[in-house]
Amino acid sequence: MKYYLKEEFLHDNNVKNAGNKARNDVESIVRSQGFDPLILSVDNWYNMSITKAQIHKAKSFRKSLNRLNKGDELLIQFPMLHHSFFTTLLVKRARKRGVKIQFIIHDLDALRFMNGQVVPLKHRIRMKIQESGLLAEADGIIAHNPIMKSVLVDKGIAEDKIVSLGIFDYLIPNFQEKTGLTKNQPIIVAGNLAHEKAGYLYSLPAEPAYNLYGVGFDESRALENETYFGSFLPDELPAALKGGFGLVWDGDSSETCSGVFGEYLRYNNSHKASLYLASGFPLVVWKESALSTFVLDNHCGIEVDSLSELPEKIKSLSNEEYQKLVSCSQEIGKNIRAGYYLKTALKNLINF
C-alpha cells in the first residue's frame, strides 16, 4: 500500500490555514495517484514543556508508523510539522521492518538559516544534525532542483536516491485563463511582504510600476510606483493578480537578492513562482537563483542581476518576444495546475 503522512492537530482539525497551500496541493496530487492518508494526530504541544512535547510527538508518530506493514510505502512532507528528536530513530526502525520511506522537500531550514543570525547557533546546529540524519535514512527524496540535489549529495546522501521536482505544482479551482497581457503592465509581487523577507519593496527604483498582494506590507511606506491590493486566500489569489510579469525576489535590496531569504533563492524553488506561472504570467527572477535555469530552459520569463535593470530589459523585449514568453508560461502553467511535476517525480521514485 502507498501512504502519505497527514499531520493534524487534534484541537484545530477544521481550521483553515492559508499557509498550507503547498502541502495541501501535495496531498491532493498524491491522493489522485493512489496514496492513502496515514494520520498523525497530536495535541497542542505548544502548551507542553519541551521534553513532554518531544515525547508526545514521538509517541504519536510511532503509533502511526506501527500501522504500516512490510512492503508499504510512506511519503512524508519535509520538514515534518511534528518533528521530534526521536523522528530519525523511528524512521530507521520502520525501514528495518520493510517500510519504504520517501520525502518531498518543501524547505531545508539548515540550508536557509545556516549563514544567518536569525536563528541562534545551537538551533542551527540542531537543525543541521536532524535534517541530515533524517534525510540520510530515506529510500527516496524529491528535491526542488538539481542545485538542491547537489547540496544533498555534498551532505553525504546518495545521489541515486534523489530526483528533482523541477517546480512546485499549484492547483487552482475554477481557473480562468488570463488575456490581454502586455509587457508594460505592472510587475506582480505576491506572498509574504513583511520587511524581513521583502524589505526591497521600500527601496525600489522609480520604474516600473508594481502591484502588491499579500500580508505584512507597511502601506505608510508605499512608494509612488506601488499599488497594494491587500491579501487573498491562495485559491482566490490567481484571479486577483494583474500585471505583466510575476517577480521572484527576496531580501532587503533591490540591487541583488540578499540576506537569509535572498541567499536561499540560490537553492530553492519559491512557491510564488508556481503561483505566477499557474496563473499565466511569465517570471522575473534573480540571475543567480536556482530557478533561473528552469526559466531560461522553458522560455517562461527573464532574469536580471538587479531590479534597476528591469526597465531596459522590458523595453528591449519586442511585443512578439513577450507574447512568446506568455505562451510558454501558460503551457507550463497547465502542467503546474495538473500536478504534472509531482506526478512525474513520483514515477521516477518508483524506479528506485
mmCIF file of C-alpha atoms in Angstrom:
data_model
loop_
_atom_site.group_PDB
_atom_site.id
_atom_site.type_symbol
_atom_site.label_atom_id
_atom_site.label_comp_id
_atom_site.label_asym_id
_atom_site.label_seq_id
_atom_site.Cartn_x
_atom_site.Cartn_y
_atom_site.Cartn_z
ATOM 1 C CA MET A 1 0.000 0.000 0.000
ATOM 2 C CA LYS A 2 1.066 3.586 -0.666
ATOM 3 C CA TYR A 3 0.526 6.200 2.032
ATOM 4 C CA TYR A 4 1.296 9.839 2.672
ATOM 5 C CA LEU A 5 1.705 11.209 6.174
ATOM 6 C CA LYS A 6 -1.159 13.545 7.024
ATOM 7 C CA GLU A 7 -0.216 15.614 10.064
ATOM 8 C CA GLU A 8 -3.003 17.088 12.171
ATOM 9 C CA PHE A 9 -3.538 18.965 15.409
ATOM 10 C CA LEU A 10 -6.416 17.426 17.342
ATOM 11 C CA HIS A 11 -7.551 20.850 18.593
ATOM 12 C CA ASP A 12 -7.826 22.542 15.181
ATOM 13 C CA ASN A 13 -8.569 19.935 12.537
ATOM 14 C CA ASN A 14 -11.118 22.198 10.871
ATOM 15 C CA VAL A 15 -9.136 25.452 10.945
ATOM 16 C CA LYS A 16 -8.436 26.911 7.514
ATOM 17 C CA ASN A 17 -4.758 27.785 7.192
ATOM 18 C CA ALA A 18 -3.764 29.710 4.071
ATOM 19 C CA GLY A 19 -0.113 28.972 4.783
ATOM 20 C CA ASN A 20 -0.616 25.280 3.974
ATOM 21 C CA LYS A 21 -1.317 25.706 0.256
ATOM 22 C CA ALA A 22 1.818 23.867 -0.895
ATOM 23 C CA ARG A 23 1.272 20.956 1.475
ATOM 24 C CA ASN A 24 -2.438 20.741 0.716
ATOM 25 C CA ASP A 25 -1.719 20.579 -3.010
ATOM 26 C CA VAL A 26 0.775 17.772 -2.471
ATOM 27 C CA GLU A 27 -1.894 15.844 -0.575
ATOM 28 C CA SER A 28 -4.438 16.343 -3.357
ATOM 29 C CA ILE A 29 -1.987 15.202 -6.031
ATOM 30 C CA VAL A 30 -0.738 12.106 -4.240
ATOM 31 C CA ARG A 31 -4.299 11.072 -3.411
ATOM 32 C CA SER A 32 -5.024 11.174 -7.130
ATOM 33 C CA GLN A 33 -2.087 8.807 -7.602
ATOM 34 C CA GLY A 34 -3.460 6.183 -5.232
ATOM 35 C CA PHE A 35 -1.879 7.243 -1.924
ATOM 36 C CA ASP A 36 -3.961 6.854 1.231
ATOM 37 C CA PRO A 37 -3.572 9.128 4.267
ATOM 38 C CA LEU A 38 -1.671 7.858 7.287
ATOM 39 C CA ILE A 39 -2.933 10.126 10.051
ATOM 40 C CA LEU A 40 -0.517 11.599 12.579
ATOM 41 C CA SER A 41 -2.540 13.482 15.208
ATOM 42 C CA VAL A 42 -1.087 15.399 18.143
ATOM 43 C CA ASP A 43 -2.476 17.519 20.959
ATOM 44 C CA ASN A 44 -1.498 21.165 21.319
ATOM 45 C CA TRP A 45 2.148 20.547 22.196
ATOM 46 C CA TYR A 46 2.827 24.299 22.230
ATOM 47 C CA ASN A 47 1.358 24.265 25.749
ATOM 48 C CA MET A 48 3.674 21.452 26.855
ATOM 49 C CA SER A 49 7.209 21.563 28.196
ATOM 50 C CA ILE A 50 9.933 20.853 25.628
ATOM 51 C CA THR A 51 10.537 17.363 26.993
ATOM 52 C CA LYS A 52 6.851 16.453 27.186
ATOM 53 C CA ALA A 53 6.211 17.806 23.683
ATOM 54 C CA GLN A 54 9.083 15.768 22.232
ATOM 55 C CA ILE A 55 7.826 12.583 23.862
ATOM 56 C CA HIS A 56 4.218 13.265 22.847
ATOM 57 C CA LYS A 57 5.095 13.837 19.181
ATOM 58 C CA ALA A 58 7.348 10.786 19.126
ATOM 59 C CA LYS A 59 4.648 8.525 20.596
ATOM 60 C CA SER A 60 2.109 9.810 18.066
ATOM 61 C CA PHE A 61 4.474 9.235 15.151
ATOM 62 C CA ARG A 62 5.395 5.755 16.388
ATOM 63 C CA LYS A 63 1.703 4.892 16.670
ATOM 64 C CA SER A 64 1.177 5.953 13.054
ATOM 65 C CA LEU A 65 4.208 4.054 11.756
ATOM 66 C CA ASN A 66 3.113 0.894 13.573
ATOM 67 C CA ARG A 67 0.060 0.742 11.309
ATOM 68 C CA LEU A 68 2.328 0.083 8.337
ATOM 69 C CA ASN A 69 3.383 -3.360 7.145
ATOM 70 C CA LYS A 70 6.366 -4.720 5.289
ATOM 71 C CA GLY A 71 6.273 -3.552 1.677
ATOM 72 C CA ASP A 72 4.220 -0.429 2.400
ATOM 73 C CA GLU A 73 5.443 2.952 1.133
ATOM 74 C CA LEU A 74 5.168 6.221 3.058
ATOM 75 C CA LEU A 75 5.662 9.694 1.573
ATOM 76 C CA ILE A 76 6.486 12.399 4.144
ATOM 77 C CA GLN A 77 6.414 16.132 3.506
ATOM 78 C CA PHE A 78 9.625 17.664 4.806
ATOM 79 C CA PRO A 79 10.176 19.281 7.203
ATOM 80 C CA MET A 80 7.602 17.470 9.296
ATOM 81 C CA LEU A 81 5.221 19.703 11.215
ATOM 82 C CA HIS A 82 5.543 17.472 14.269
ATOM 83 C CA HIS A 83 9.229 16.611 14.130
ATOM 84 C CA SER A 84 10.837 15.349 17.339
ATOM 85 C CA PHE A 85 14.345 14.367 18.417
ATOM 86 C CA PHE A 86 13.249 10.747 18.004
ATOM 87 C CA THR A 87 11.953 11.023 14.427
ATOM 88 C CA THR A 88 15.101 9.694 12.769
ATOM 89 C CA LEU A 89 15.211 6.695 15.097
ATOM 90 C CA LEU A 90 11.553 5.903 14.421
ATOM 91 C CA VAL A 91 12.042 6.128 10.647
ATOM 92 C CA LYS A 92 15.076 3.861 10.894
ATOM 93 C CA ARG A 93 13.051 1.267 12.808
ATOM 94 C CA ALA A 94 10.218 1.400 10.282
ATOM 95 C CA ARG A 95 12.643 0.806 7.428
ATOM 96 C CA LYS A 96 14.090 -2.198 9.249
ATOM 97 C CA ARG A 97 10.561 -3.643 9.265
ATOM 98 C CA GLY A 98 10.484 -3.293 5.475
ATOM 99 C CA VAL A 99 8.610 0.006 5.163
ATOM 100 C CA LYS A 100 9.812 2.247 2.339
ATOM 101 C CA ILE A 101 10.171 5.901 3.416
ATOM 102 C CA GLN A 102 10.297 8.781 0.937
ATOM 103 C CA PHE A 103 10.385 12.544 1.400
ATOM 104 C CA ILE A 104 9.333 15.537 -0.643
ATOM 105 C CA ILE A 105 11.226 18.625 0.463
ATOM 106 C CA HIS A 106 9.433 21.935 0.965
ATOM 107 C CA ASP A 107 12.265 23.634 2.821
ATOM 108 C CA LEU A 108 15.728 22.871 4.147
ATOM 109 C CA ASP A 109 15.900 25.036 7.250
ATOM 110 C CA ALA A 110 19.539 24.213 7.940
ATOM 111 C CA LEU A 111 20.415 25.460 4.470
ATOM 112 C CA ARG A 112 18.172 28.511 4.712
ATOM 113 C CA PHE A 113 19.413 29.679 8.098
ATOM 114 C CA MET A 114 22.932 28.246 8.206
ATOM 115 C CA ASN A 115 24.688 31.504 7.327
ATOM 116 C CA GLY A 116 22.295 33.900 9.015
ATOM 117 C CA GLN A 117 21.854 35.174 12.529
ATOM 118 C CA VAL A 118 18.045 34.886 12.554
ATOM 119 C CA VAL A 119 18.289 31.564 14.407
ATOM 120 C CA PRO A 120 20.654 31.007 17.377
ATOM 121 C CA LEU A 121 23.751 28.924 16.654
ATOM 122 C CA LYS A 122 22.647 25.990 18.829
ATOM 123 C CA HIS A 123 19.354 25.804 16.903
ATOM 124 C CA ARG A 124 21.166 25.890 13.562
ATOM 125 C CA ILE A 125 23.404 23.033 14.682
ATOM 126 C CA ARG A 126 20.356 21.052 15.829
ATOM 127 C CA MET A 127 18.577 21.655 12.501
ATOM 128 C CA LYS A 128 21.615 20.551 10.536
ATOM 129 C CA ILE A 129 22.014 17.331 12.536
ATOM 130 C CA GLN A 130 18.304 16.477 12.464
ATOM 131 C CA GLU A 131 17.826 17.240 8.775
ATOM 132 C CA SER A 132 20.934 15.421 7.593
ATOM 133 C CA GLY A 133 20.256 12.429 9.813
ATOM 134 C CA LEU A 134 16.628 12.044 8.806
ATOM 135 C CA LEU A 135 17.137 12.545 5.065
ATOM 136 C CA ALA A 136 20.032 10.085 5.117
ATOM 137 C CA GLU A 137 17.533 7.421 6.230
ATOM 138 C CA ALA A 138 15.282 7.961 3.198
ATOM 139 C CA ASP A 139 14.711 5.439 0.451
ATOM 140 C CA GLY A 140 13.945 8.317 -1.916
ATOM 141 C CA ILE A 141 13.895 12.115 -1.860
ATOM 142 C CA ILE A 142 12.198 14.674 -4.097
ATOM 143 C CA ALA A 143 14.387 17.799 -4.090
ATOM 144 C CA HIS A 144 13.441 21.128 -5.660
ATOM 145 C CA ASN A 145 16.026 21.232 -8.435
ATOM 146 C CA PRO A 146 19.477 19.945 -9.498
ATOM 147 C CA ILE A 147 21.240 22.548 -7.338
ATOM 148 C CA MET A 148 19.440 21.422 -4.184
ATOM 149 C CA LYS A 149 20.136 17.840 -5.195
ATOM 150 C CA SER A 150 23.856 18.572 -5.416
ATOM 151 C CA VAL A 151 23.786 20.146 -1.946
ATOM 152 C CA LEU A 152 22.204 16.998 -0.518
ATOM 153 C CA VAL A 153 24.815 14.841 -2.262
ATOM 154 C CA ASP A 154 27.547 17.020 -0.737
ATOM 155 C CA LYS A 155 25.973 16.303 2.664
ATOM 156 C CA GLY A 156 26.531 12.588 2.076
ATOM 157 C CA ILE A 157 23.140 11.484 0.732
ATOM 158 C CA ALA A 158 23.365 9.003 -2.129
ATOM 159 C CA GLU A 159 22.765 10.697 -5.479
ATOM 160 C CA ASP A 160 20.662 7.839 -6.815
ATOM 161 C CA LYS A 161 18.134 8.381 -4.014
ATOM 162 C CA ILE A 162 17.276 11.900 -5.161
ATOM 163 C CA VAL A 163 15.078 13.144 -8.008
ATOM 164 C CA SER A 164 14.472 16.785 -8.950
ATOM 165 C CA LEU A 165 10.952 18.147 -8.930
ATOM 166 C CA GLY A 166 11.576 20.946 -11.440
ATOM 167 C CA ILE A 167 8.995 23.305 -9.984
ATOM 168 C CA PHE A 168 6.163 23.043 -7.470
ATOM 169 C CA ASP A 169 2.651 22.393 -8.678
ATOM 170 C CA TYR A 170 -0.108 24.859 -7.797
ATOM 171 C CA LEU A 171 -3.724 23.728 -8.087
ATOM 172 C CA ILE A 172 -6.307 26.380 -8.997
ATOM 173 C CA PRO A 173 -10.022 25.521 -8.761
ATOM 174 C CA ASN A 174 -12.205 27.096 -11.452
ATOM 175 C CA PHE A 175 -9.203 28.530 -13.288
ATOM 176 C CA GLN A 176 -9.793 31.167 -15.945
ATOM 177 C CA GLU A 177 -7.053 31.979 -18.464
ATOM 178 C CA LYS A 178 -5.637 35.493 -18.431
ATOM 179 C CA THR A 179 -5.979 37.507 -21.644
ATOM 180 C CA GLY A 180 -4.668 40.830 -22.848
ATOM 181 C CA LEU A 181 -1.290 40.625 -21.127
ATOM 182 C CA THR A 182 1.278 43.207 -22.260
ATOM 183 C CA LYS A 183 4.899 43.731 -21.286
ATOM 184 C CA ASN A 184 4.309 47.248 -19.933
ATOM 185 C CA GLN A 185 1.813 46.256 -17.257
ATOM 186 C CA PRO A 186 2.979 46.464 -13.597
ATOM 187 C CA ILE A 187 5.216 43.816 -12.070
ATOM 188 C CA ILE A 188 3.345 41.490 -9.679
ATOM 189 C CA VAL A 189 4.713 40.808 -6.188
ATOM 190 C CA ALA A 190 2.676 38.293 -4.173
ATOM 191 C CA GLY A 191 3.196 36.433 -0.922
ATOM 192 C CA ASN A 192 4.807 37.387 2.369
ATOM 193 C CA LEU A 193 5.543 41.113 2.107
ATOM 194 C CA ALA A 194 6.956 41.517 5.624
ATOM 195 C CA HIS A 195 10.086 43.634 5.857
ATOM 196 C CA GLU A 196 12.383 40.777 6.898
ATOM 197 C CA LYS A 197 11.543 38.915 3.680
ATOM 198 C CA ALA A 198 10.687 41.706 1.243
ATOM 199 C CA GLY A 199 12.471 44.788 2.537
ATOM 200 C CA TYR A 200 13.444 45.630 -1.040
ATOM 201 C CA LEU A 201 9.882 46.864 -1.595
ATOM 202 C CA TYR A 202 10.776 50.073 0.253
ATOM 203 C CA SER A 203 13.787 50.865 -1.945
ATOM 204 C CA LEU A 204 12.635 50.058 -5.472
ATOM 205 C CA PRO A 205 13.741 52.113 -8.484
ATOM 206 C CA ALA A 206 11.126 54.590 -9.770
ATOM 207 C CA GLU A 207 10.284 52.291 -12.701
ATOM 208 C CA PRO A 208 8.499 50.047 -13.496
ATOM 209 C CA ALA A 209 5.221 50.017 -11.529
ATOM 210 C CA TYR A 210 4.451 47.217 -9.065
ATOM 211 C CA ASN A 211 1.195 45.571 -7.940
ATOM 212 C CA LEU A 212 1.479 44.069 -4.451
ATOM 213 C CA TYR A 213 -0.596 41.248 -2.939
ATOM 214 C CA GLY A 214 -0.061 39.679 0.468
ATOM 215 C CA VAL A 215 0.415 40.189 4.192
ATOM 216 C CA GLY A 216 2.922 42.261 6.110
ATOM 217 C CA PHE A 217 3.223 45.295 3.835
ATOM 218 C CA ASP A 218 3.578 48.689 5.530
ATOM 219 C CA GLU A 219 1.282 50.871 3.432
ATOM 220 C CA SER A 220 2.571 54.016 5.143
ATOM 221 C CA ARG A 221 5.906 53.410 3.421
ATOM 222 C CA ALA A 222 4.497 52.597 -0.024
ATOM 223 C CA LEU A 223 6.385 54.127 -2.951
ATOM 224 C CA GLU A 224 4.708 56.119 -5.717
ATOM 225 C CA ASN A 225 5.086 53.240 -8.170
ATOM 226 C CA GLU A 226 3.493 50.673 -5.823
ATOM 227 C CA THR A 227 -0.186 49.732 -5.596
ATOM 228 C CA TYR A 228 -1.200 47.479 -2.710
ATOM 229 C CA PHE A 229 -4.285 45.276 -3.220
ATOM 230 C CA GLY A 230 -4.361 43.507 0.142
ATOM 231 C CA SER A 231 -4.248 39.776 0.897
ATOM 232 C CA PHE A 232 -6.235 36.877 -0.551
ATOM 233 C CA LEU A 233 -6.725 33.186 0.152
ATOM 234 C CA PRO A 234 -4.480 31.009 -2.051
ATOM 235 C CA ASP A 235 -7.311 29.711 -4.245
ATOM 236 C CA GLU A 236 -8.674 33.244 -4.756
ATOM 237 C CA LEU A 237 -5.362 34.981 -5.388
ATOM 238 C CA PRO A 238 -4.755 33.890 -9.021
ATOM 239 C CA ALA A 239 -7.951 35.585 -10.234
ATOM 240 C CA ALA A 240 -6.979 38.807 -8.431
ATOM 241 C CA LEU A 241 -3.497 39.130 -9.937
ATOM 242 C CA LYS A 242 -2.969 41.797 -12.593
ATOM 243 C CA GLY A 243 0.270 42.644 -14.332
ATOM 244 C CA GLY A 244 2.780 41.700 -16.982
ATOM 245 C CA PHE A 245 5.343 39.642 -15.029
ATOM 246 C CA GLY A 246 5.493 37.897 -11.652
ATOM 247 C CA LEU A 247 8.555 38.796 -9.590
ATOM 248 C CA VAL A 248 10.509 36.225 -7.552
ATOM 249 C CA TRP A 249 12.799 38.280 -5.320
ATOM 250 C CA ASP A 250 13.695 38.279 -1.619
ATOM 251 C CA GLY A 251 15.836 40.324 0.738
ATOM 252 C CA ASP A 252 16.491 43.911 1.721
ATOM 253 C CA SER A 253 17.963 45.155 -1.539
ATOM 254 C CA SER A 254 16.557 45.807 -4.998
ATOM 255 C CA GLU A 255 20.107 45.594 -6.357
ATOM 256 C CA THR A 256 20.538 41.904 -5.543
ATOM 257 C CA CYS A 257 18.844 39.163 -3.549
ATOM 258 C CA SER A 258 20.487 39.303 -0.146
ATOM 259 C CA GLY A 259 20.174 38.174 3.435
ATOM 260 C CA VAL A 260 18.818 34.877 4.723
ATOM 261 C CA PHE A 261 15.832 34.716 2.363
ATOM 262 C CA GLY A 262 17.597 36.201 -0.647
ATOM 263 C CA GLU A 263 20.536 33.814 -0.459
ATOM 264 C CA TYR A 264 18.128 30.897 -0.079
ATOM 265 C CA LEU A 265 16.910 31.569 -3.643
ATOM 266 C CA ARG A 266 20.232 30.126 -4.822
ATOM 267 C CA TYR A 267 18.932 26.705 -3.795
ATOM 268 C CA ASN A 268 15.153 26.585 -3.542
ATOM 269 C CA ASN A 269 12.120 26.855 -5.811
ATOM 270 C CA SER A 270 9.977 29.674 -4.467
ATOM 271 C CA HIS A 271 6.322 28.641 -4.299
ATOM 272 C CA LYS A 272 5.299 32.072 -5.616
ATOM 273 C CA ALA A 273 6.956 31.203 -8.942
ATOM 274 C CA SER A 274 4.433 28.387 -9.279
ATOM 275 C CA LEU A 275 1.600 30.757 -8.380
ATOM 276 C CA TYR A 276 2.600 33.177 -11.158
ATOM 277 C CA LEU A 277 3.089 30.512 -13.818
ATOM 278 C CA ALA A 278 -0.086 28.658 -12.859
ATOM 279 C CA SER A 279 -1.886 32.000 -13.215
ATOM 280 C CA GLY A 280 -0.406 32.518 -16.686
ATOM 281 C CA PHE A 281 2.289 35.136 -16.013
ATOM 282 C CA PRO A 282 5.928 34.953 -17.120
ATOM 283 C CA LEU A 283 8.541 35.410 -14.402
ATOM 284 C CA VAL A 284 11.249 37.859 -13.465
ATOM 285 C CA VAL A 285 13.911 36.020 -11.449
ATOM 286 C CA TRP A 286 17.305 36.769 -9.956
ATOM 287 C CA LYS A 287 20.074 35.686 -12.309
ATOM 288 C CA GLU A 288 21.840 33.753 -9.538
ATOM 289 C CA SER A 289 18.737 31.928 -8.327
ATOM 290 C CA ALA A 290 18.238 28.204 -8.787
ATOM 291 C CA LEU A 291 15.039 28.951 -10.693
ATOM 292 C CA SER A 292 16.841 30.901 -13.416
ATOM 293 C CA THR A 293 17.848 27.692 -15.213
ATOM 294 C CA PHE A 294 14.245 26.445 -15.281
ATOM 295 C CA VAL A 295 13.007 29.831 -16.508
ATOM 296 C CA LEU A 296 15.510 30.088 -19.345
ATOM 297 C CA ASP A 297 15.206 26.433 -20.385
ATOM 298 C CA ASN A 298 11.424 26.733 -20.582
ATOM 299 C CA HIS A 299 11.304 30.268 -22.033
ATOM 300 C CA CYS A 300 8.880 31.356 -19.329
ATOM 301 C CA GLY A 301 10.467 34.579 -18.129
ATOM 302 C CA ILE A 302 13.524 36.779 -17.869
ATOM 303 C CA GLU A 303 16.440 37.033 -15.436
ATOM 304 C CA VAL A 304 18.155 40.105 -14.003
ATOM 305 C CA ASP A 305 21.047 40.820 -11.650
ATOM 306 C CA SER A 306 19.287 43.882 -10.261
ATOM 307 C CA LEU A 307 15.776 45.320 -10.376
ATOM 308 C CA SER A 308 17.299 48.524 -11.733
ATOM 309 C CA GLU A 309 17.838 46.559 -14.963
ATOM 310 C CA LEU A 310 14.141 45.819 -15.382
ATOM 311 C CA PRO A 311 13.027 48.934 -17.346
ATOM 312 C CA GLU A 312 15.679 48.434 -20.013
ATOM 313 C CA LYS A 313 15.223 44.646 -20.036
ATOM 314 C CA ILE A 314 11.486 45.002 -20.645
ATOM 315 C CA LYS A 315 11.984 47.777 -23.191
ATOM 316 C CA SER A 316 14.368 45.587 -25.190
ATOM 317 C CA LEU A 317 11.724 42.854 -25.486
ATOM 318 C CA SER A 318 9.635 43.091 -28.627
ATOM 319 C CA ASN A 319 5.907 42.536 -28.283
ATOM 320 C CA GLU A 320 6.325 39.275 -30.179
ATOM 321 C CA GLU A 321 9.052 38.096 -27.807
ATOM 322 C CA TYR A 322 6.926 38.952 -24.786
ATOM 323 C CA GLN A 323 3.910 37.088 -26.176
ATOM 324 C CA LYS A 324 6.165 34.068 -26.714
ATOM 325 C CA LEU A 325 7.083 34.216 -23.014
ATOM 326 C CA VAL A 326 3.380 34.395 -22.159
ATOM 327 C CA SER A 327 2.569 31.432 -24.386
ATOM 328 C CA CYS A 328 5.332 29.290 -22.856
ATOM 329 C CA SER A 329 4.327 30.356 -19.345
ATOM 330 C CA GLN A 330 0.738 29.348 -19.990
ATOM 331 C CA GLU A 331 1.853 25.937 -21.237
ATOM 332 C CA ILE A 332 3.965 25.437 -18.122
ATOM 333 C CA GLY A 333 1.007 26.714 -16.106
ATOM 334 C CA LYS A 334 -1.234 23.967 -17.490
ATOM 335 C CA ASN A 335 1.234 21.360 -16.251
ATOM 336 C CA ILE A 336 1.544 23.041 -12.859
ATOM 337 C CA ARG A 337 -2.245 23.153 -12.399
ATOM 338 C CA ALA A 338 -2.478 19.468 -13.373
ATOM 339 C CA GLY A 339 0.119 18.327 -10.826
ATOM 340 C CA TYR A 340 2.429 17.177 -13.621
ATOM 341 C CA TYR A 341 5.728 17.827 -11.855
ATOM 342 C CA LEU A 342 4.981 15.918 -8.669
ATOM 343 C CA LYS A 343 3.341 13.079 -10.595
ATOM 344 C CA THR A 344 6.472 12.766 -12.736
ATOM 345 C CA ALA A 345 8.777 12.849 -9.705
ATOM 346 C CA LEU A 346 6.731 10.123 -8.009
ATOM 347 C CA LYS A 347 7.048 7.926 -11.084
ATOM 348 C CA ASN A 348 10.810 8.455 -11.066
ATOM 349 C CA LEU A 349 10.958 7.461 -7.380
ATOM 350 C CA ILE A 350 9.262 4.177 -8.190
ATOM 351 C CA ASN A 351 12.332 3.190 -10.196
ATOM 352 C CA PHE A 352 14.496 3.269 -7.067
#
